[in-house]
Amino acid sequence: MLAEIDVAIIGAGVIGLATAREIAQQKKEIFVFEKNRTFGLETSSRNSEVIHAGIYYPEDSLKAKLCVEGKNLLYDLCDRHNIACKKCGKIIVAADENDINWLEELYKQGRKNGVDDLVLLSRTQVKKLEPSIEARAGLLSPSSGIFNSHNLLKFLYSQAREKGAEFVFGTEVIGIERASAKYKVHIRDRDGISAFVAPVVVNCAGLNSDRMAELAGIDIAKSGYELHYCKGEYFSLDSKYRNLISRLIYPTPEQAGHGIHWRQALDGRVLLGPSAHYVEAIDYSVDETYKQYFYSSAKRFLPFVELEDLAPESAGIRPKLQGPGDEFRDFIITHEEKAGFPGLINLIGIESPGLTAALAIARYVSRMMS
Ligand SMILES: Cc1cc2nc3c(=O)[nH]c(=O)nc-3n(C[C@H](O)[C@H](O)[C@H](O)COP(=O)(O)OP(=O)(O)OC[C@H]3O[C@@H](n4cnc5c(N)ncnc54)[C@H](O)[C@@H]3O)c2cc1C
């Protein structure tokens, strides 16, 4: 006899955890399957820990709407539950005339998305706010910030458990099979292969989410669900530069990421990154050959920094729907009823601002289920 549950969630990153916590409020029997030994060991713990304001994304996109909603929910949650967090603000800096035009475009885009506190800054105003930074102009986003994502993950995990969600670690989902109105979820753990039956499957498998959709029977090439991996590396600046800046400093956006930015971590260290380059496989080592690139990028705005001030720090991998040179792609958060898969909810391409938007994404998924 197969074990029956109400909801199977695949993946215990920030999206699976937030979703489990949210839908556990509907008192369903929820199992979260995670292939790693514990929660949050992949993209959710390999990122910039930035609370994004919601400036960059096209109006009415899920990325824009869920980022703005998620930002407010996240600040409120951090405040109420003592999760370390700092609304330090961010300045997007311009190095030349071309960049200044970009800033003006970003200003307009942010306003359209409901980010109504943005301020265009002159060179002198940037200098006054951030004396170490040399820039032609800037765009100040007061509602951007940093927070401790590990504490958020821990909090979501313990709340989801308190509300009754079960977590099954060290358990990989290896098959999703239609069984009349339900799904048979095949799993592999250290005891071998077994299965659960659930009418609802929520695919929060991050870098593997396209594969999970394929396992369920979706034609991922036809649906545009295939993921590309885009690696982001970080370097840290020597400890003599602790507290060098007090806000997040971003250059104008590059195509695949938001550009190498500088942030002061909650512990005072200055971190540079992430870079953005497409890779074939998941490998979290930091490639030191990028050091020169990081150095040149930093030097444009922090002219006193030297190459030897940089040390490799960490890396993460973005689950991107757009390949190199492709146009903007939004998050895919879809109930696959119309494709003939009632009860299957796919979350694919949850790259940045997925961390900021996590609580709003969880609400969005919960609404799809009611
Ligand atoms: C370099 C970088 C910087 C970023 N910076 C920011 C930022 O500053 N602010 C922001 O808002 N966002 C940022 N993001 C985006 C953010 O980190 C992600 O959107 C978010 O962490 C995605 O969470 P997730 O739960 O979807 O994925 P993950 O954290 O990857 O979780 C997916 C989970 O699914 C599990 N899984 C996969 N396959 C299976 C299977 N078959 N069976 C069982 N379990 C499985 C995995 O082990 C994993 O634990 C950044 C991302 C990167 C890469």
mmCIF file of C-alpha atoms in Angstrom, residues 104-369:
data_model
loop_
_atom_site.group_PDB
_atom_site.id
_atom_site.type_symbol
_atom_site.label_atom_id
_atom_site.label_comp_id
_atom_site.label_asym_id
_atom_site.label_seq_id
_atom_site.Cartn_x
_atom_site.Cartn_y
_atom_site.Cartn_z
ATOM 1 C CA GLU A 104 17.345 57.657 -16.258
ATOM 2 C CA GLU A 105 15.741 54.620 -17.894
ATOM 3 C CA LEU A 106 16.036 52.638 -14.669
ATOM 4 C CA TYR A 107 14.496 55.509 -12.728
ATOM 5 C CA LYS A 108 11.445 55.443 -15.039
ATOM 6 C CA GLN A 109 11.245 51.627 -14.936
ATOM 7 C CA GLY A 110 11.407 51.570 -11.143
ATOM 8 C CA ARG A 111 8.601 54.159 -10.876
ATOM 9 C CA LYS A 112 6.430 52.087 -13.228
ATOM 10 C CA ASN A 113 7.008 49.071 -10.964
ATOM 11 C CA GLY A 114 5.852 50.984 -7.895
ATOM 12 C CA VAL A 115 9.323 51.785 -6.543
ATOM 13 C CA ASP A 116 8.483 55.408 -5.837
ATOM 14 C CA ASP A 117 11.354 56.429 -3.563
ATOM 15 C CA LEU A 118 14.152 56.517 -6.187
ATOM 16 C CA VAL A 119 16.381 59.614 -6.377
ATOM 17 C CA LEU A 120 18.730 60.582 -9.229
ATOM 18 C CA LEU A 121 22.037 61.828 -7.802
ATOM 19 C CA SER A 122 24.735 64.125 -9.195
ATOM 20 C CA ARG A 123 28.447 63.309 -8.878
ATOM 21 C CA THR A 124 28.656 65.539 -5.782
ATOM 22 C CA GLN A 125 25.634 63.930 -4.162
ATOM 23 C CA VAL A 126 27.128 60.436 -4.694
ATOM 24 C CA LYS A 127 30.412 61.636 -3.155
ATOM 25 C CA LYS A 128 28.600 63.096 -0.185
ATOM 26 C CA LEU A 129 26.774 59.822 0.532
ATOM 27 C CA GLU A 130 29.705 57.515 -0.314
ATOM 28 C CA PRO A 131 33.020 59.402 -0.050
ATOM 29 C CA SER A 132 35.095 56.443 -1.374
ATOM 30 C CA ILE A 133 33.172 56.137 -4.636
ATOM 31 C CA GLU A 134 34.165 57.938 -7.843
ATOM 32 C CA ALA A 135 31.126 58.122 -10.142
ATOM 33 C CA ARG A 136 29.682 60.491 -12.737
ATOM 34 C CA ALA A 137 26.163 60.184 -11.298
ATOM 35 C CA GLY A 138 23.979 57.773 -9.362
ATOM 36 C CA LEU A 139 20.495 56.440 -8.716
ATOM 37 C CA LEU A 140 19.639 56.003 -5.035
ATOM 38 C CA SER A 141 17.235 53.234 -4.043
ATOM 39 C CA PRO A 142 16.519 53.731 -0.332
ATOM 40 C CA SER A 143 14.402 50.563 0.019
ATOM 41 C CA SER A 144 17.155 48.126 -1.052
ATOM 42 C CA GLY A 145 18.925 46.280 1.746
ATOM 43 C CA ILE A 146 20.828 43.266 2.990
ATOM 44 C CA PHE A 147 19.802 40.487 5.342
ATOM 45 C CA ASN A 148 20.905 37.166 6.779
ATOM 46 C CA SER A 149 19.442 34.604 4.375
ATOM 47 C CA HIS A 150 20.615 31.649 6.518
ATOM 48 C CA ASN A 151 18.512 32.914 9.405
ATOM 49 C CA LEU A 152 15.543 33.301 7.084
ATOM 50 C CA LEU A 153 15.938 29.709 5.859
ATOM 51 C CA LYS A 154 16.150 28.426 9.454
ATOM 52 C CA PHE A 155 13.096 30.434 10.436
ATOM 53 C CA LEU A 156 10.985 29.221 7.492
ATOM 54 C CA TYR A 157 12.028 25.631 8.145
ATOM 55 C CA SER A 158 11.110 25.715 11.819
ATOM 56 C CA GLN A 159 7.783 27.482 11.159
ATOM 57 C CA ALA A 160 6.850 25.034 8.394
ATOM 58 C CA ARG A 161 7.601 22.132 10.740
ATOM 59 C CA GLU A 162 5.653 23.698 13.607
ATOM 60 C CA LYS A 163 2.662 23.975 11.285
ATOM 61 C CA GLY A 164 2.953 20.281 10.453
ATOM 62 C CA ALA A 165 4.998 20.043 7.227
ATOM 63 C CA GLU A 166 7.248 16.956 7.098
ATOM 64 C CA PHE A 167 10.766 17.229 5.677
ATOM 65 C CA VAL A 168 12.401 14.206 4.098
ATOM 66 C CA PHE A 169 16.097 14.910 3.585
ATOM 67 C CA GLY A 170 18.597 12.835 1.621
ATOM 68 C CA THR A 171 15.725 11.910 -0.680
ATOM 69 C CA GLU A 172 15.827 12.538 -4.399
ATOM 70 C CA VAL A 173 12.717 12.639 -6.549
ATOM 71 C CA ILE A 174 13.468 10.408 -9.523
ATOM 72 C CA GLY A 175 10.049 10.020 -11.157
ATOM 73 C CA ILE A 176 6.625 11.685 -11.288
ATOM 74 C CA GLU A 177 3.962 9.466 -12.769
ATOM 75 C CA ARG A 178 0.267 10.241 -13.417
ATOM 76 C CA ALA A 179 -1.924 7.812 -11.442
ATOM 77 C CA SER A 180 -5.569 8.667 -12.322
ATOM 78 C CA ALA A 181 -6.244 12.050 -10.645
ATOM 79 C CA LYS A 182 -3.037 11.889 -8.622
ATOM 80 C CA TYR A 183 0.732 11.654 -9.018
ATOM 81 C CA LYS A 184 2.986 8.843 -7.938
ATOM 82 C CA VAL A 185 6.207 10.514 -6.779
ATOM 83 C CA HIS A 186 9.117 8.075 -6.987
ATOM 84 C CA ILE A 187 11.966 8.730 -4.577
ATOM 85 C CA ARG A 188 15.430 7.361 -3.894
ATOM 86 C CA ASP A 189 16.983 7.492 -0.434
ATOM 87 C CA ARG A 190 19.662 5.466 1.319
ATOM 88 C CA ASP A 191 17.194 2.605 1.862
ATOM 89 C CA GLY A 192 16.438 2.319 -1.850
ATOM 90 C CA ILE A 193 13.538 3.306 -4.079
ATOM 91 C CA SER A 194 9.947 3.897 -2.958
ATOM 92 C CA ALA A 195 6.968 6.145 -3.785
ATOM 93 C CA PHE A 196 4.276 8.440 -2.371
ATOM 94 C CA VAL A 197 0.966 9.374 -3.937
ATOM 95 C CA ALA A 198 -0.249 12.987 -3.916
ATOM 96 C CA PRO A 199 -2.924 14.941 -5.796
ATOM 97 C CA VAL A 200 -0.706 18.058 -5.741
ATOM 98 C CA VAL A 201 2.988 18.276 -6.630
ATOM 99 C CA VAL A 202 4.834 21.593 -6.300
ATOM 100 C CA ASN A 203 8.099 21.646 -8.214
ATOM 101 C CA CYS A 204 10.536 23.974 -6.377
ATOM 102 C CA ALA A 205 13.643 22.092 -7.519
ATOM 103 C CA GLY A 206 15.708 25.162 -8.487
ATOM 104 C CA LEU A 207 18.472 24.171 -10.901
ATOM 105 C CA ASN A 208 16.667 20.856 -11.534
ATOM 106 C CA SER A 209 13.171 22.253 -11.930
ATOM 107 C CA ASP A 210 13.102 21.857 -15.731
ATOM 108 C CA ARG A 211 14.081 18.187 -15.341
ATOM 109 C CA MET A 212 11.328 17.633 -12.756
ATOM 110 C CA ALA A 213 8.742 19.108 -15.163
ATOM 111 C CA GLU A 214 10.059 16.770 -17.846
ATOM 112 C CA LEU A 215 9.798 13.774 -15.494
ATOM 113 C CA ALA A 216 6.142 14.661 -14.967
ATOM 114 C CA GLY A 217 5.549 14.478 -18.724
ATOM 115 C CA ILE A 218 5.824 18.120 -19.836
ATOM 116 C CA ASP A 219 7.583 18.750 -23.159
ATOM 117 C CA ILE A 220 10.099 21.245 -21.775
ATOM 118 C CA ALA A 221 11.587 22.237 -25.134
ATOM 119 C CA LYS A 222 8.141 23.082 -26.537
ATOM 120 C CA SER A 223 7.060 24.854 -23.355
ATOM 121 C CA GLY A 224 10.246 26.948 -23.176
ATOM 122 C CA TYR A 225 11.120 25.490 -19.769
ATOM 123 C CA GLU A 226 14.738 24.466 -20.449
ATOM 124 C CA LEU A 227 17.185 26.041 -18.013
ATOM 125 C CA HIS A 228 20.645 27.445 -18.662
ATOM 126 C CA TYR A 229 23.147 27.647 -15.828
ATOM 127 C CA CYS A 230 24.744 31.039 -15.306
ATOM 128 C CA LYS A 231 27.488 31.103 -12.704
ATOM 129 C CA GLY A 232 28.169 34.037 -10.405
ATOM 130 C CA GLU A 233 31.415 34.292 -8.457
ATOM 131 C CA TYR A 234 32.282 36.523 -5.506
ATOM 132 C CA PHE A 235 35.569 37.986 -4.305
ATOM 133 C CA SER A 236 36.120 39.742 -0.986
ATOM 134 C CA LEU A 237 38.156 42.882 -0.368
ATOM 135 C CA ASP A 238 40.964 42.939 2.178
ATOM 136 C CA SER A 239 39.809 43.515 5.758
ATOM 137 C CA LYS A 240 41.509 46.945 5.780
ATOM 138 C CA TYR A 241 38.516 48.069 3.685
ATOM 139 C CA ARG A 242 35.932 47.025 6.273
ATOM 140 C CA ASN A 243 33.120 49.553 6.415
ATOM 141 C CA LEU A 244 34.461 51.263 3.276
ATOM 142 C CA ILE A 245 30.948 51.788 1.962
ATOM 143 C CA SER A 246 27.671 52.022 3.766
ATOM 144 C CA ARG A 247 25.284 51.241 0.912
ATOM 145 C CA LEU A 248 25.093 48.651 -1.832
ATOM 146 C CA ILE A 249 26.960 49.970 -4.851
ATOM 147 C CA TYR A 250 25.913 48.618 -8.264
ATOM 148 C CA PRO A 251 27.152 49.530 -11.705
ATOM 149 C CA THR A 252 24.539 49.836 -14.464
ATOM 150 C CA PRO A 253 23.215 46.333 -15.331
ATOM 151 C CA GLU A 254 25.043 43.851 -17.522
ATOM 152 C CA GLN A 255 23.061 41.515 -19.708
ATOM 153 C CA ALA A 256 22.985 38.312 -17.631
ATOM 154 C CA GLY A 257 23.169 39.813 -14.143
ATOM 155 C CA HIS A 258 22.999 43.118 -12.345
ATOM 156 C CA GLY A 259 26.742 43.735 -12.800
ATOM 157 C CA ILE A 260 29.575 43.218 -10.300
ATOM 158 C CA HIS A 261 28.345 45.126 -7.281
ATOM 159 C CA TRP A 262 29.917 45.903 -3.920
ATOM 160 C CA ARG A 263 28.186 45.316 -0.699
ATOM 161 C CA GLN A 264 29.149 45.543 2.876
ATOM 162 C CA ALA A 265 28.070 42.276 4.482
ATOM 163 C CA LEU A 266 26.359 42.417 7.858
ATOM 164 C CA ASP A 267 29.784 41.615 9.417
ATOM 165 C CA GLY A 268 31.375 44.715 7.807
ATOM 166 C CA ARG A 269 33.372 42.914 5.075
ATOM 167 C CA VAL A 270 33.197 44.329 1.557
ATOM 168 C CA LEU A 271 32.214 41.701 -1.032
ATOM 169 C CA LEU A 272 32.405 42.040 -4.813
ATOM 170 C CA GLY A 273 30.218 40.116 -7.226
ATOM 171 C CA PRO A 274 28.551 38.205 -8.653
ATOM 172 C CA SER A 275 29.980 37.817 -12.137
ATOM 173 C CA ALA A 276 27.768 36.216 -14.782
ATOM 174 C CA HIS A 277 28.956 33.548 -17.195
ATOM 175 C CA TYR A 278 27.140 30.551 -18.631
ATOM 176 C CA VAL A 279 28.376 27.076 -17.634
ATOM 177 C CA GLU A 280 27.411 23.506 -18.541
ATOM 178 C CA ALA A 281 27.676 21.867 -15.134
ATOM 179 C CA ILE A 282 27.094 22.710 -11.482
ATOM 180 C CA ASP A 283 30.463 23.459 -9.883
ATOM 181 C CA TYR A 284 30.663 25.879 -6.978
ATOM 182 C CA SER A 285 34.436 26.429 -7.002
ATOM 183 C CA VAL A 286 35.639 29.998 -7.583
ATOM 184 C CA ASP A 287 37.697 30.360 -10.748
ATOM 185 C CA GLU A 288 40.600 32.632 -9.784
ATOM 186 C CA THR A 289 41.217 33.586 -13.398
ATOM 187 C CA TYR A 290 38.299 36.023 -12.975
ATOM 188 C CA LYS A 291 40.256 38.021 -10.412
ATOM 189 C CA GLN A 292 41.559 40.499 -12.991
ATOM 190 C CA TYR A 293 38.035 41.084 -14.289
ATOM 191 C CA PHE A 294 36.758 41.778 -10.774
ATOM 192 C CA TYR A 295 39.689 44.069 -10.138
ATOM 193 C CA SER A 296 39.098 46.120 -13.310
ATOM 194 C CA SER A 297 35.416 46.374 -12.514
ATOM 195 C CA ALA A 298 36.070 47.576 -8.940
ATOM 196 C CA LYS A 299 38.874 49.935 -9.953
ATOM 197 C CA ARG A 300 36.497 52.028 -12.115
ATOM 198 C CA PHE A 301 34.715 53.280 -9.004
ATOM 199 C CA LEU A 302 37.219 52.497 -6.195
ATOM 200 C CA PRO A 303 40.480 53.729 -7.812
ATOM 201 C CA PHE A 304 42.682 53.014 -4.764
ATOM 202 C CA VAL A 305 41.981 49.231 -4.706
ATOM 203 C CA GLU A 306 44.911 46.951 -5.706
ATOM 204 C CA LEU A 307 44.797 43.482 -7.290
ATOM 205 C CA GLU A 308 46.218 41.818 -4.171
ATOM 206 C CA ASP A 309 43.320 43.245 -2.100
ATOM 207 C CA LEU A 310 40.978 40.712 -3.701
ATOM 208 C CA ALA A 311 40.483 37.126 -2.469
ATOM 209 C CA PRO A 312 38.129 34.427 -3.826
ATOM 210 C CA GLU A 313 35.003 34.041 -1.709
ATOM 211 C CA SER A 314 32.124 31.871 -3.023
ATOM 212 C CA ALA A 315 29.966 31.083 -6.048
ATOM 213 C CA GLY A 316 26.353 30.395 -6.950
ATOM 214 C CA ILE A 317 24.540 29.317 -10.100
ATOM 215 C CA ARG A 318 21.509 31.048 -11.572
ATOM 216 C CA PRO A 319 18.742 28.835 -13.024
ATOM 217 C CA LYS A 320 18.139 30.992 -16.098
ATOM 218 C CA LEU A 321 15.433 30.557 -18.707
ATOM 219 C CA GLN A 322 17.240 32.904 -21.071
ATOM 220 C CA GLY A 323 20.398 31.714 -22.762
ATOM 221 C CA PRO A 324 23.282 34.019 -23.748
ATOM 222 C CA GLY A 325 21.971 37.066 -25.627
ATOM 223 C CA ASP A 326 18.289 36.156 -25.166
ATOM 224 C CA GLU A 327 15.584 38.633 -24.216
ATOM 225 C CA PHE A 328 14.135 38.996 -20.708
ATOM 226 C CA ARG A 329 12.315 35.915 -19.378
ATOM 227 C CA ASP A 330 9.968 36.056 -16.437
ATOM 228 C CA PHE A 331 9.626 33.519 -13.608
ATOM 229 C CA ILE A 332 7.487 30.535 -14.622
ATOM 230 C CA ILE A 333 4.985 29.845 -11.834
ATOM 231 C CA THR A 334 2.235 27.800 -13.406
ATOM 232 C CA HIS A 335 -0.499 25.383 -12.489
ATOM 233 C CA GLU A 336 -0.255 22.953 -15.412
ATOM 234 C CA GLU A 337 -3.981 22.221 -15.542
ATOM 235 C CA LYS A 338 -4.309 23.517 -19.115
ATOM 236 C CA ALA A 339 -1.397 21.345 -20.251
ATOM 237 C CA GLY A 340 -3.326 18.325 -18.925
ATOM 238 C CA PHE A 341 -1.615 18.075 -15.543
ATOM 239 C CA PRO A 342 -4.096 19.213 -12.884
ATOM 240 C CA GLY A 343 -2.413 19.533 -9.481
ATOM 241 C CA LEU A 344 1.092 20.004 -10.895
ATOM 242 C CA ILE A 345 2.580 23.405 -10.093
ATOM 243 C CA ASN A 346 5.894 24.262 -11.716
ATOM 244 C CA LEU A 347 8.264 26.991 -10.516
ATOM 245 C CA ILE A 348 11.027 27.312 -13.088
ATOM 246 C CA GLY A 349 13.688 29.968 -13.643
ATOM 247 C CA ILE A 350 13.483 31.308 -10.090
ATOM 248 C CA GLU A 351 16.662 33.342 -10.309
ATOM 249 C CA SER A 352 17.125 36.812 -8.782
ATOM 250 C CA PRO A 353 15.004 38.355 -7.249
ATOM 251 C CA GLY A 354 13.784 34.958 -6.010
ATOM 252 C CA LEU A 355 15.108 35.392 -2.488
ATOM 253 C CA THR A 356 13.486 38.805 -2.085
ATOM 254 C CA ALA A 357 10.256 37.555 -3.650
ATOM 255 C CA ALA A 358 10.105 34.194 -1.804
ATOM 256 C CA LEU A 359 7.319 35.079 0.636
ATOM 257 C CA ALA A 360 5.211 36.624 -2.138
ATOM 258 C CA ILE A 361 5.881 33.621 -4.402
ATOM 259 C CA ALA A 362 4.656 31.314 -1.619
ATOM 260 C CA ARG A 363 1.416 33.296 -1.332
ATOM 261 C CA TYR A 364 1.002 33.207 -5.107
ATOM 262 C CA VAL A 365 1.396 29.404 -5.139
ATOM 263 C CA SER A 366 -0.988 29.027 -2.225
ATOM 264 C CA ARG A 367 -3.647 31.033 -4.109
ATOM 265 C CA MET A 368 -3.203 28.688 -7.099
ATOM 266 C CA MET A 369 -4.059 25.751 -4.872
#
